[in-house]
Amino acid sequence: MRISGAKAIVECLLEQGVDTVFGYPGGRILPLYDALYDGPIRHIRTAHEQGAIHAADGYARASGKAGVCIATSGPGATNLVTGLANAYLDSVPVVVITGQVSTDLIGADAFQEVDTTGITMPVTKHNFLVNSVDDLPRIIRSAFQIACSGRPGPVLVDIPSDIQTSMLNFSPVEESTAPSPQWELTAQGVALLDETVALIKEAKQPVMIVGGGVISAGMHEQVICLAEKMGVPVVSTLMGLGAFPAEHPLFLGLTGMHGNKVANHVIHGADVMIAIGSRFSDRVTNNKMKYGTGKMVIHIDVDPAELDKNIASHIGLSGHLEKLLPLLCDRIEVRKQEEWWAIIRQWQERFTVKQKDEVLTAPWMLRKVAEVTANKPFIFATDVGQHQMWAAQNLSVSTPRSWITSGGLGAMGFGLPAAIGAQVACPDKRVICIVGDGGIKMTGCELFTVASENLPLITIIVDNSCLGMVRQLQQLFYKQRYSASLAPVPVNFVYFAKAFGIEGHLATTQEEFNQALTVALASDKASVIVVKIALEDLVIPMLVPNAALNTHMDI
Ligand SMILES: Cc1ncc(C[n+]2csc(CCOP(=O)(O)OP(=O)(O)O)c2C)c(N)n1
């Protein structure tokens, strides 16, 4: 059939099963917007392009499908860069379509011309500039294939406006007759698997660390099976939360910079570590030189480039987790590791602090949210800062794809738009967004999108009247010189919510929070709950910078 490039883009999106896109229009992408006008794809217009890409990212994390984002050339494209970097560092499949000036103007410093593929190259898994309308279907199809295969990531397709308006002969994709790529265990792989089984058999103090790769690969059940057979304590990275049920007796919680002391001590004291789908980021390892000391590291990851990148492994297994984990699980022996658990129990007794529950604090509030939402279909999305770490420590995330946070980039402003994407992806679940008073000033304008789409999102603003995480670092390491971290004027976030027609509640006590949460949960409309907490509250525990994992700050 003979159709325009713009119409072909819509056809290709439909082929990929896309029913929702997030975007913001402008001159050079108007042909595509015109084609979208005829339906059937739902277009969600955000308040800002950064909101659109974070929403597409949140959609992908919650659904497991690629998120799609559309923006215009120039400022539209540059506003996407943070979102691309965010999806890139957290390996999230997002396909981005940007408009570009027409092919005859490229290189002329035309109005709203920027070198989008040049700017985004380091923060995309791949990007394309389309030069001929006949290439368009192939490129859009490849973009999805690249974004979703192997280690997922963002792919950008930059499409000049004249290519969107040119005509082409479009052939719908044939049912794929090509065999899907097969993964074979090589002879070397078999030998490594044998070594792994032998190492696990000899381990006296093993630990398993699960990362976000377990969730991307949908391998949580195999990981549970492996851990239960090994009798091994399991810890999670920030990105891995939800990969292992928080209430499982083998689970010790978050590890890393603000991880719990037991989890960190277990890593430090382990003789064999099996890391699955984790890239050993510096937030996880702290001092890399001290991290692997005294232990044998087995690193399993889909991306061979991750093996030995940050932490040297004794055995590195790269390949599809869905192939590797069942092979491993079948071959290892059932262990109980009773002596090791006796040591762990001593750490648990030593380090478990009874929380003081008299006043409204963020940890108390988050434990309350965890209690009320336990075993129910909820998704939690966070922004970046102290509230993010308190959420990671206290929410008890138990299912994959129900914890959405900016791990690698740590991008303030991510939380609310990502929560929007998750809520759109999962209308049968309820999304709770936790954000600081700093982050909500960055992308709080996306309450516009919440209101426009009538989403039942609950946004909890943890208001400590400061950039809490920055203030914490200044208190601990900069002699309490609070340079640029305190808020000189208070902001009434209840009024802010009301400006978008969203109900806002103020909570200054535990009782007020309980009431606000009850009302918000009972309503099928969006709500904002502003939780006032003390400025001085710190995120604890915290590792001593650059120290080993058993060395926590005395705070
Ligand atoms: C876009 C961006 N700018 C700056 C930072 C550095 N930063 C990390 S946490 C933080 C403070 C966040 O303050 P707030 O949103 O109020 O959350 P809180 O830490 O108080 O919970 C800042 C400025 C960042 N992570 N992202």
Coordinates of C-alpha atoms and ligand atoms in Angstrom, one line a residue:
M1 CA 0.0 0.0 0.0
R2 CA 1.2 3.5 -0.8
I3 CA 1.2 5.7 2.3
S4 CA 3.2 8.6 3.8
G5 CA 6.2 8.1 6.0
A6 CA 4.2 9.3 9.0
K7 CA 1.5 6.8 8.4
A8 CA 4.1 4.1 8.0
I9 CA 5.5 5.0 11.4
V10 CA 2.0 4.5 12.9
E11 CA 1.6 1.2 11.0
C12 CA 5.0 0.0 12.4
L13 CA 4.1 1.0 15.9
L14 CA 0.9 -1.0 15.6
E15 CA 2.8 -4.0 14.3
Q16 CA 4.9 -3.9 17.5
G17 CA 1.7 -3.9 19.6
V18 CA 2.1 -0.3 20.7
D19 CA -1.2 1.1 22.0
T20 CA 0.1 4.1 24.0
V21 CA 2.8 6.7 23.3
F22 CA 4.0 9.6 25.4
G23 CA 5.0 12.8 23.7
Y24 CA 4.9 16.5 23.0
P25 CA 4.3 18.1 19.6
G26 CA 6.2 20.7 17.6
G27 CA 6.8 21.8 14.0
R28 CA 9.1 19.1 12.7
I29 CA 7.1 16.2 14.1
L30 CA 3.7 17.5 13.0
P31 CA 3.3 15.1 10.1
L32 CA 3.5 12.2 12.6
Y33 CA 1.1 14.0 14.9
D34 CA -1.3 14.4 12.0
A35 CA -1.2 10.7 11.3
L36 CA -1.7 9.9 15.0
Y37 CA -4.9 12.0 14.9
D38 CA -6.7 9.2 13.1
G39 CA -6.0 6.8 15.9
P40 CA -6.0 4.1 17.2
I41 CA -2.9 4.8 19.3
R42 CA -3.4 6.6 22.6
H43 CA -1.2 9.6 22.8
I44 CA -0.5 11.0 26.2
R45 CA 0.7 14.6 26.1
T46 CA 2.9 15.5 29.1
A47 CA 3.8 18.9 30.3
H48 CA 7.4 18.6 29.3
E49 CA 9.4 16.3 27.0
Q50 CA 11.4 15.1 30.0
G51 CA 8.1 14.0 31.5
A52 CA 7.3 12.1 28.3
I53 CA 10.5 10.1 28.2
H54 CA 10.4 9.3 32.0
A55 CA 6.8 8.3 31.5
A56 CA 7.7 6.0 28.6
D57 CA 10.5 4.6 30.8
G58 CA 8.1 4.0 33.8
Y59 CA 5.7 2.4 31.3
A60 CA 8.4 0.0 30.2
R61 CA 9.6 -0.9 33.7
A62 CA 6.1 -1.6 34.9
S63 CA 4.9 -3.5 31.8
G64 CA 8.0 -5.2 30.5
K65 CA 7.2 -3.8 27.0
A66 CA 9.1 -1.1 25.2
G67 CA 7.9 2.4 26.1
V68 CA 7.5 4.9 23.2
C69 CA 8.2 8.6 23.3
I70 CA 7.8 11.2 20.6
A71 CA 9.2 14.8 20.5
T72 CA 10.0 17.5 18.0
S73 CA 13.4 18.6 16.8
G74 CA 15.8 21.0 18.6
P75 CA 14.5 21.8 22.1
G76 CA 12.1 18.8 22.0
A77 CA 15.0 16.5 21.4
T78 CA 17.4 18.1 23.9
N79 CA 14.8 17.9 26.6
L80 CA 14.9 14.1 26.2
V81 CA 18.6 13.7 27.0
T82 CA 18.2 13.2 30.7
G83 CA 15.5 10.6 30.1
L84 CA 17.6 8.7 27.6
A85 CA 20.6 8.6 30.0
N86 CA 18.3 7.4 32.7
A87 CA 16.9 4.6 30.6
Y88 CA 20.4 3.8 29.3
L89 CA 22.0 3.4 32.7
D90 CA 19.1 1.3 34.0
S91 CA 18.8 -0.8 30.8
V92 CA 15.2 0.1 30.1
P93 CA 13.7 -0.5 26.6
V94 CA 12.5 2.8 25.3
V95 CA 12.0 3.7 21.6
V96 CA 12.1 7.5 20.9
I97 CA 11.0 9.1 17.7
T98 CA 12.2 12.7 17.1
G99 CA 11.3 15.1 14.3
Q100 CA 14.3 16.6 12.5
V101 CA 14.5 19.5 10.0
S102 CA 14.0 18.5 6.4
T103 CA 16.9 16.8 4.7
D104 CA 17.7 19.9 2.5
L105 CA 18.2 21.9 5.7
I106 CA 20.4 19.5 7.7
G107 CA 23.7 21.2 8.5
A108 CA 22.3 24.7 7.8
D109 CA 21.8 25.6 11.5
A110 CA 18.1 25.7 10.5
F111 CA 15.4 26.8 13.0
Q112 CA 15.2 24.1 15.8
E113 CA 18.0 22.0 14.2
V114 CA 20.3 20.2 16.5
D115 CA 22.4 17.1 15.8
T116 CA 20.2 14.8 17.7
T117 CA 21.9 11.6 16.9
G118 CA 25.3 13.2 17.8
I119 CA 24.0 14.5 21.1
T120 CA 22.3 11.3 22.1
M121 CA 24.9 8.8 20.8
P122 CA 26.6 8.2 24.2
V123 CA 23.2 7.7 26.0
T124 CA 21.4 5.4 23.6
K125 CA 22.0 1.7 22.9
H126 CA 21.7 2.8 19.3
N127 CA 20.3 5.7 17.2
F128 CA 19.3 6.3 13.6
L129 CA 18.9 9.3 11.3
V130 CA 16.5 8.3 8.6
N131 CA 17.8 9.5 5.2
S132 CA 15.3 7.8 2.9
V133 CA 11.6 7.1 3.4
D134 CA 12.0 3.6 2.0
D135 CA 14.2 2.8 5.0
L136 CA 11.7 3.9 7.5
P137 CA 9.8 0.7 8.2
R138 CA 13.0 -1.4 8.5
I139 CA 14.5 1.2 10.9
I140 CA 11.5 1.4 13.2
R141 CA 11.3 -2.4 13.3
S142 CA 15.0 -2.6 14.1
A143 CA 14.7 0.1 16.8
F144 CA 12.2 -2.1 18.7
Q145 CA 14.3 -5.2 18.2
I146 CA 17.5 -3.5 19.5
A147 CA 15.7 -1.8 22.4
C148 CA 14.2 -5.1 23.7
S149 CA 16.8 -7.7 22.9
G150 CA 19.8 -8.9 25.0
R151 CA 20.5 -6.1 27.5
P152 CA 17.6 -3.7 26.9
G153 CA 18.1 0.0 26.4
P154 CA 16.9 3.2 24.7
V155 CA 16.9 3.6 20.9
L156 CA 16.3 6.9 19.1
V157 CA 15.0 7.3 15.6
D158 CA 15.5 10.9 14.2
I159 CA 13.2 11.5 11.2
P160 CA 13.4 14.6 9.0
S161 CA 10.0 16.2 8.4
D162 CA 10.2 15.7 4.6
I163 CA 10.7 12.0 5.1
Q164 CA 7.5 11.9 7.2
T165 CA 5.6 13.5 4.4
S166 CA 7.1 11.5 1.5
M167 CA 5.3 8.5 0.1
L168 CA 6.4 4.9 0.1
N169 CA 5.2 1.5 -0.8
F170 CA 4.6 -0.1 2.6
S171 CA 4.5 -3.8 3.1
P172 CA 3.2 -5.1 6.4
V173 CA 5.7 -7.3 8.2
E174 CA 5.5 -10.9 7.2
E175 CA 5.0 -13.4 10.0
S176 CA 8.6 -14.0 11.0
T177 CA 9.9 -17.1 9.3
A178 CA 13.5 -16.4 10.5
P179 CA 14.4 -18.7 13.3
S180 CA 14.7 -16.9 16.6
P181 CA 18.3 -16.5 17.7
Q182 CA 19.4 -19.7 19.4
W183 CA 21.6 -19.7 22.4
E184 CA 23.9 -22.6 22.7
L185 CA 26.0 -23.5 25.7
T186 CA 29.6 -23.7 24.3
A187 CA 32.1 -26.3 25.5
Q188 CA 33.7 -23.5 27.5
G189 CA 30.3 -22.6 29.0
V190 CA 29.8 -26.2 30.1
A191 CA 33.2 -26.2 31.8
L192 CA 32.3 -22.9 33.6
L193 CA 29.0 -24.3 34.7
D194 CA 30.8 -27.3 36.1
E195 CA 33.2 -25.1 38.0
T196 CA 30.3 -23.0 39.3
V197 CA 28.5 -26.1 40.6
A198 CA 31.7 -27.3 42.3
L199 CA 32.3 -23.9 43.8
I200 CA 28.8 -23.6 45.2
K201 CA 29.1 -27.1 46.6
E202 CA 32.2 -26.2 48.6
A203 CA 30.9 -22.8 49.8
K204 CA 30.6 -22.4 53.5
Q205 CA 29.4 -18.8 53.7
P206 CA 27.8 -18.0 50.3
V207 CA 25.7 -15.0 49.4
M208 CA 23.5 -14.2 46.5
I209 CA 23.1 -10.7 45.2
V210 CA 20.3 -10.0 42.8
G211 CA 20.2 -7.0 40.5
G212 CA 17.8 -5.4 38.0
G213 CA 18.9 -7.8 35.3
V214 CA 16.8 -10.5 37.1
I215 CA 13.7 -8.4 36.6
S216 CA 14.4 -7.5 33.0
A217 CA 14.9 -11.2 32.2
G218 CA 11.8 -12.2 34.1
M219 CA 13.9 -14.7 36.0
H220 CA 12.7 -14.1 39.6
E221 CA 11.2 -17.5 40.0
Q222 CA 14.3 -19.3 38.9
V223 CA 16.3 -17.1 41.2
I224 CA 14.1 -18.1 44.1
C225 CA 14.5 -21.8 43.2
L226 CA 18.3 -21.5 43.0
A227 CA 18.5 -19.6 46.3
E228 CA 16.2 -22.1 48.1
K229 CA 18.3 -25.0 46.9
M230 CA 21.5 -23.3 48.0
G231 CA 20.0 -22.2 51.4
V232 CA 21.8 -19.0 50.6
P233 CA 21.2 -15.5 52.1
V234 CA 20.0 -13.1 49.4
V235 CA 20.6 -9.4 49.2
S236 CA 19.4 -7.0 46.6
T237 CA 20.7 -3.9 44.8
L238 CA 18.5 -0.9 44.5
M239 CA 17.6 -2.0 41.0
G240 CA 16.9 -5.5 42.1
L241 CA 14.2 -4.8 44.6
G242 CA 11.2 -6.9 43.8
A243 CA 13.3 -9.6 42.2
F244 CA 13.2 -11.5 45.5
P245 CA 10.2 -11.4 47.8
A246 CA 10.9 -9.0 50.7
E247 CA 9.2 -11.4 53.2
H248 CA 11.1 -14.5 52.1
P249 CA 13.2 -16.0 55.0
L250 CA 16.3 -16.0 52.9
F251 CA 16.0 -12.3 52.1
L252 CA 18.2 -9.8 54.0
G253 CA 17.3 -6.7 52.1
L254 CA 19.1 -3.9 50.4
T255 CA 22.9 -3.8 50.1
G256 CA 25.2 -0.9 49.3
M257 CA 25.7 2.6 50.4
H258 CA 22.4 2.8 52.4
G259 CA 21.9 -0.9 52.5
N260 CA 21.1 -2.6 55.8
K261 CA 24.0 -3.6 58.0
V262 CA 23.2 -7.3 58.1
A263 CA 23.1 -7.5 54.3
N264 CA 26.4 -5.6 54.0
H265 CA 28.1 -7.7 56.7
V266 CA 27.0 -10.9 54.9
I267 CA 28.6 -9.7 51.7
H268 CA 31.7 -8.8 53.5
G269 CA 31.9 -12.1 55.3
A270 CA 31.0 -14.3 52.4
D271 CA 33.4 -16.8 50.9
V272 CA 31.4 -17.3 47.6
M273 CA 29.3 -14.6 46.1
I274 CA 26.9 -15.3 43.2
A275 CA 25.8 -12.1 41.6
I276 CA 22.9 -12.3 39.1
G277 CA 22.0 -9.4 36.8
S278 CA 24.0 -6.8 38.7
R279 CA 26.7 -4.6 37.3
F280 CA 28.4 -4.0 40.6
S281 CA 27.9 -0.2 40.5
D282 CA 30.0 1.9 42.9
R283 CA 26.9 2.5 45.1
V284 CA 26.7 -1.3 45.6
T285 CA 30.4 -2.0 46.1
N286 CA 31.7 1.1 47.8
N287 CA 35.5 0.4 47.8
K288 CA 36.0 -1.9 44.8
M289 CA 39.4 -3.0 45.9
K290 CA 38.0 -4.2 49.2
Y291 CA 34.7 -5.6 47.9
G292 CA 35.9 -8.9 46.4
T293 CA 38.6 -9.6 49.1
G294 CA 38.5 -13.1 50.5
K295 CA 35.7 -14.4 48.3
M296 CA 35.2 -16.2 45.1
V297 CA 32.9 -14.2 42.8
I298 CA 30.5 -15.9 40.3
H299 CA 29.1 -13.2 38.1
I300 CA 26.1 -14.1 35.8
D301 CA 24.9 -11.4 33.4
V302 CA 23.4 -11.2 30.0
D303 CA 25.9 -8.6 28.9
P304 CA 29.5 -10.0 28.6
A305 CA 30.8 -6.4 28.8
E306 CA 29.8 -6.3 32.5
L307 CA 31.9 -9.3 33.5
D308 CA 35.2 -8.1 35.1
K309 CA 34.3 -4.5 34.4
N310 CA 33.9 -3.3 38.0
I311 CA 34.7 -6.4 40.0
A312 CA 36.9 -9.2 38.9
S313 CA 35.0 -12.5 38.8
H314 CA 36.5 -15.9 39.3
I315 CA 33.7 -17.3 37.1
G316 CA 31.9 -15.1 34.6
L317 CA 28.9 -16.6 32.9
S318 CA 27.4 -14.4 30.3
G319 CA 24.3 -15.4 28.3
H320 CA 20.6 -15.5 28.6
L321 CA 19.6 -15.9 32.2
E322 CA 16.6 -17.9 31.1
K323 CA 18.9 -20.6 29.7
L324 CA 21.6 -20.4 32.4
L325 CA 19.7 -20.4 35.6
P326 CA 17.6 -23.5 35.0
L327 CA 20.8 -25.4 34.0
L328 CA 22.4 -24.3 37.3
C329 CA 19.4 -24.9 39.4
D330 CA 19.0 -28.5 38.1
R331 CA 22.6 -29.3 39.0
I332 CA 23.2 -27.9 42.4
E333 CA 22.7 -29.8 45.6
V334 CA 20.3 -28.8 48.4
R335 CA 22.1 -27.2 51.3
K336 CA 20.9 -25.6 54.5
Q337 CA 24.1 -23.6 55.5
E338 CA 23.1 -23.8 59.2
E339 CA 26.5 -22.7 60.6
W340 CA 26.5 -19.6 58.3
W341 CA 22.9 -18.8 59.3
A342 CA 23.9 -19.0 62.9
I343 CA 26.5 -16.2 62.3
I344 CA 23.9 -14.2 60.3
R345 CA 21.4 -14.4 63.2
Q346 CA 24.0 -13.0 65.5
W347 CA 24.4 -10.0 63.1
Q348 CA 20.6 -9.7 62.9
E349 CA 20.4 -9.5 66.7
R350 CA 23.3 -7.0 66.9
F351 CA 22.1 -4.7 64.2
T352 CA 18.4 -4.7 64.3
V353 CA 17.3 -1.4 65.8
K354 CA 13.9 -1.0 67.3
Q355 CA 12.5 2.0 65.4
K356 CA 11.1 4.9 67.5
D357 CA 7.6 5.3 66.3
E358 CA 6.3 8.4 68.2
V359 CA 6.5 11.1 65.6
L360 CA 5.8 11.4 61.8
T361 CA 9.0 10.4 60.1
A362 CA 9.5 9.1 56.5
P363 CA 10.6 5.6 57.6
W364 CA 7.5 5.3 59.8
M365 CA 5.2 6.6 57.0
L366 CA 6.7 4.2 54.5
R367 CA 6.3 1.2 56.8
K368 CA 2.7 2.3 57.2
V369 CA 2.3 2.4 53.4
A370 CA 3.9 -1.1 53.2
E371 CA 1.6 -2.4 55.9
V372 CA -1.6 -1.1 54.2
T373 CA -0.6 -2.2 50.7
A374 CA 0.9 -5.6 51.6
N375 CA -0.1 -8.4 49.2
K376 CA -2.2 -6.0 47.1
P377 CA -1.5 -4.9 43.5
F378 CA 0.5 -1.7 44.1
I379 CA 3.5 -0.2 42.3
F380 CA 5.9 2.2 44.0
A381 CA 7.8 4.8 42.0
T382 CA 10.3 7.2 43.7
D383 CA 12.2 10.3 42.9
V384 CA 15.8 10.7 44.0
G385 CA 17.1 11.6 47.4
Q386 CA 16.6 10.7 51.0
H387 CA 13.0 9.7 50.5
Q388 CA 14.2 7.2 47.8
M389 CA 16.5 5.5 50.2
W390 CA 14.0 5.4 53.0
A391 CA 11.5 3.9 50.5
A392 CA 14.0 1.3 49.4
Q393 CA 14.6 0.4 53.0
N394 CA 11.1 0.4 54.3
L395 CA 8.6 -0.5 51.6
S396 CA 9.1 -4.3 51.5
V397 CA 8.8 -4.6 47.7
S398 CA 7.8 -8.2 47.0
T399 CA 7.0 -8.5 43.3
P400 CA 9.0 -7.7 40.2
R401 CA 8.1 -4.5 38.2
S402 CA 6.5 -2.9 41.3
W403 CA 9.5 -0.8 42.3
I404 CA 10.4 2.0 39.9
T405 CA 13.4 4.2 40.7
S406 CA 16.2 6.0 39.0
G407 CA 19.2 3.8 40.0
G408 CA 22.1 4.5 37.7
L409 CA 21.5 8.2 36.8
G410 CA 19.9 9.2 40.0
A411 CA 17.8 11.8 38.2
M412 CA 15.7 14.0 40.3
G413 CA 12.5 14.7 38.5
F414 CA 12.1 11.0 37.4
G415 CA 9.5 9.9 40.0
L416 CA 6.3 11.6 39.1
P417 CA 6.4 11.1 35.3
A418 CA 7.7 7.5 35.7
A419 CA 4.7 6.9 38.1
I420 CA 2.4 8.2 35.4
G421 CA 3.9 5.8 32.9
A422 CA 3.5 2.9 35.3
Q423 CA -0.1 3.9 36.1
V424 CA -0.9 4.0 32.4
A425 CA 0.7 0.6 31.8
C426 CA -1.0 -1.0 34.7
P427 CA -4.6 0.4 35.1
D428 CA -5.5 -2.6 37.3
K429 CA -2.8 -1.6 39.9
R430 CA -2.5 1.5 42.0
V431 CA 0.7 3.5 41.7
I432 CA 2.1 5.4 44.7
C433 CA 4.7 7.9 43.9
I434 CA 7.2 9.0 46.6
V435 CA 9.0 12.3 45.9
G436 CA 10.9 15.0 47.8
D437 CA 10.0 18.6 48.0
G438 CA 13.0 19.3 45.7
G439 CA 12.2 16.8 43.0
I440 CA 8.5 17.8 42.9
K441 CA 9.7 21.3 42.0
M442 CA 11.5 19.8 39.0
T443 CA 8.7 17.8 37.3
G444 CA 5.6 18.5 39.5
C445 CA 4.1 20.2 36.5
E446 CA 3.3 16.6 35.4
L447 CA 0.4 16.7 37.8
F448 CA -1.1 18.3 34.7
T449 CA -0.8 14.9 32.9
V450 CA -2.2 13.1 36.0
A451 CA -5.2 15.4 35.8
S452 CA -5.6 15.3 32.0
E453 CA -5.6 11.5 32.0
N454 CA -7.6 11.2 35.1
L455 CA -5.1 8.8 36.7
P456 CA -5.7 7.5 40.2
L457 CA -2.1 8.2 41.2
I458 CA -1.2 8.9 44.8
T459 CA 1.7 11.2 45.2
I460 CA 3.4 11.4 48.6
I461 CA 5.6 14.5 48.9
V462 CA 8.1 14.0 51.7
D463 CA 8.6 17.6 52.6
N464 CA 11.6 18.3 54.8
S465 CA 12.0 21.9 53.4
C466 CA 15.4 21.1 52.0
L467 CA 17.4 19.1 49.5
G468 CA 17.7 16.5 52.1
M469 CA 20.3 14.2 50.6
V470 CA 22.5 17.1 49.8
R471 CA 22.0 18.6 53.3
Q472 CA 22.9 15.2 54.7
L473 CA 26.2 15.1 52.9
Q474 CA 26.9 18.7 53.9
Q475 CA 26.2 17.9 57.6
L476 CA 28.4 14.8 57.5
F477 CA 31.3 16.0 55.2
Y478 CA 31.1 19.8 54.8
K479 CA 31.1 21.0 58.4
Q480 CA 27.3 21.8 58.3
R481 CA 27.8 24.5 55.7
Y482 CA 24.4 24.2 54.0
S483 CA 25.3 25.8 50.7
A484 CA 22.2 26.0 48.5
S485 CA 20.4 23.1 50.1
L486 CA 17.9 24.8 52.4
A487 CA 14.6 26.1 51.0
P488 CA 14.4 29.9 51.7
V489 CA 10.6 30.0 51.2
P490 CA 8.0 27.3 52.0
V491 CA 5.8 26.0 49.2
N492 CA 2.2 25.0 49.9
F493 CA 2.1 21.8 47.9
V494 CA -1.6 21.3 48.8
Y495 CA -2.4 24.5 46.9
F496 CA -0.1 23.3 44.1
A497 CA -2.1 20.1 43.7
K498 CA -5.3 22.1 43.8
A499 CA -4.1 24.2 40.9
F500 CA -4.4 21.1 38.8
G501 CA -7.7 20.1 40.3
I502 CA -6.1 17.4 42.4
E503 CA -7.1 16.9 46.0
G504 CA -4.2 17.6 48.5
H505 CA -3.9 16.6 52.1
L506 CA -1.4 17.9 54.6
A507 CA 0.0 15.5 57.2
T508 CA 2.0 16.8 60.2
T509 CA 1.2 13.9 62.5
Q510 CA 1.0 10.1 62.2
E511 CA -2.8 10.4 62.7
E512 CA -3.2 12.9 59.9
F513 CA -1.1 10.7 57.6
N514 CA -3.3 7.7 58.4
Q515 CA -6.4 9.7 57.6
A516 CA -5.0 11.1 54.4
L517 CA -3.9 7.7 53.2
T518 CA -7.2 6.2 54.0
V519 CA -9.0 8.9 52.1
A520 CA -6.6 8.7 49.1
L521 CA -6.9 4.9 48.9
A522 CA -10.7 5.1 49.1
S523 CA -10.9 7.6 46.2
D524 CA -10.6 6.5 42.6
K525 CA -9.1 9.9 41.8
A526 CA -5.6 11.3 42.1
S527 CA -4.4 12.6 45.4
V528 CA -1.4 14.4 46.8
I529 CA -0.3 13.8 50.4
V530 CA 2.2 16.2 51.8
V531 CA 4.2 14.7 54.7
K532 CA 6.0 17.2 56.8
I533 CA 9.1 15.7 58.4
A534 CA 12.0 17.2 60.3
L535 CA 14.8 18.8 58.3
E536 CA 17.5 17.0 60.3
D537 CA 16.4 13.4 59.7
L538 CA 19.3 11.4 58.2
V539 CA 19.3 8.2 56.1
I540 CA 20.9 5.5 58.1
P541 CA 22.8 3.2 57.9
M542 CA 25.4 4.7 55.6
L543 CA 28.7 3.2 54.6
V544 CA 31.9 5.1 55.4
P545 CA 32.9 6.4 52.0
N546 CA 35.5 4.2 50.2
A547 CA 35.5 1.7 53.0
A548 CA 34.8 -2.0 53.1
L549 CA 31.2 -3.2 53.3
N550 CA 31.3 -3.8 57.1
T551 CA 32.3 -0.3 57.9
H552 CA 29.3 2.0 58.6
M553 CA 29.2 5.6 59.7
D554 CA 28.6 6.2 63.3
I555 CA 25.4 8.4 62.9
Ligands
LIG1 C1 18.6 16.4 38.3 C2 19.4 16.2 39.5 N1 20.0 17.3 40.1 C3 20.7 17.2 41.2 C4 20.8 16.0 41.9 C5 21.6 15.9 43.2 N2 20.8 15.5 44.3 C6 20.7 14.3 44.7 S1 19.6 14.1 45.9 C7 19.3 15.7 45.9 C8 18.3 16.3 46.9 C9 16.9 15.9 46.7 O1 16.0 16.7 47.5 P1 14.5 16.4 47.6 O2 13.9 16.2 46.3 O3 13.9 17.4 48.5 O4 14.5 14.9 48.3 P2 15.1 14.5 49.8 O5 16.5 14.2 49.6 O6 14.9 15.7 50.7 O7 14.3 13.4 50.2 C10 20.0 16.4 45.0 C11 20.0 17.9 44.7 C12 20.2 14.9 41.3 N3 20.3 13.7 41.8 N4 19.5 15.1 40.1

